[in-house]
Amino acid sequence: MSSELAGQVTVVTGGGRGIGAAVAERLALMGATTVIAGRNISQLGKTAEAISSRGGKCEPLECDVTELASVEGFTNRVLQSAKKVDILVNNAGIGGFGGPLHQLPPDQWDAILNTNLRGVYYCMRAFAPTMIARKSGHIINISSIASRNALPNGAAYAASKWGLNGLSYSAAEELRSHNIRVSVVCPGSTDTELSPHAGKDPKKMLKAEDVAHVVAMLVTQAPQSFVSEIVLRPTQKP
């Protein structure tokens, strides 16, 4: 365990498993007090216990990023307890790889866009003001390589991630004068429950820890540097 992020407070959405859990663990073991958010409080609790058992500080809090009232209540709880947030990692997301766009039920479209894009907007809207007040902060949005490439049978998911990239780049320009850095991470095929694995070799896919490593690099940049986007690919095509 290191002390690089000692005294800092991190919020990770979708922190119960997969990439979110790996990011939360990495930042907690770098010394940050980490709050993980999600809808499954039982899973969040298990992840927090695992991180705590390794010496990290981690608190699980229930939050549905698709509901504005839930995000606002969550934000209030975090700020009442921790008084500040230094790092926000918007990781909560769902997939949608079931078939062509014209066959996608509207409720599935809504679920994908509301979680993957609207949820990020809600969280940035909630936490950016406290970062602006302190003239400091990192916001890292976990996107996908699907934000750059065509994704047949996953058009809604791709749309949410293309939108997330545009949101991130634009917000970065709005916030950089306040000494707040907004970055987007676009992983390729990653071995998690979210990704479709049909025909792919999990041994060649990225691991959640690979994405966590990139997040750790971003939040430890020198003050004068700013990375707006990272595309992370497996060494070998899976």
Coordinates of C-alpha atoms in Angstrom, one line a residue, residues 11 13 37-39 61-79 85 88 90 92 114-115 117-129:
V11 CA -16.0 8.3 -5.7
T13 CA -19.7 4.6 -9.6
A37 CA -21.6 3.5 -5.5
G38 CA -24.1 1.2 -7.1
R39 CA -27.6 -0.3 -7.0
L61 CA -23.2 3.6 -0.6
E62 CA -26.3 2.8 -2.6
C63 CA -27.0 5.0 -5.6
D64 CA -28.9 4.6 -8.9
V65 CA -27.2 7.0 -11.3
T66 CA -30.2 7.0 -13.6
E67 CA -32.3 8.7 -10.9
L68 CA -31.5 12.4 -10.2
A69 CA -32.9 12.3 -6.7
S70 CA -30.7 9.2 -5.9
V71 CA -27.6 10.9 -7.2
E72 CA -28.3 14.1 -5.2
G73 CA -29.0 12.1 -2.0
F74 CA -25.8 10.2 -2.5
T75 CA -23.8 13.4 -3.2
N76 CA -25.1 14.9 0.0
R77 CA -24.1 11.9 2.1
V78 CA -20.6 11.8 0.6
L79 CA -20.1 15.6 1.2
V85 CA -14.3 14.8 -3.5
L88 CA -14.8 11.1 -9.5
N90 CA -17.8 7.6 -13.7
A92 CA -21.4 2.7 -14.0
N114 CA -29.9 6.6 -19.1
T115 CA -27.2 4.6 -17.4
L117 CA -24.7 8.8 -20.6
R118 CA -27.4 10.5 -18.4
G119 CA -25.9 9.0 -15.3
V120 CA -22.5 10.5 -16.0
Y121 CA -24.2 13.9 -16.6
Y122 CA -26.0 13.6 -13.2
C123 CA -22.8 12.7 -11.3
M124 CA -20.7 15.5 -13.0
R125 CA -23.5 18.0 -12.3
A126 CA -23.6 16.9 -8.7
F127 CA -19.8 16.8 -7.9
A128 CA -18.3 19.5 -10.2
P129 CA -19.5 22.5 -8.1

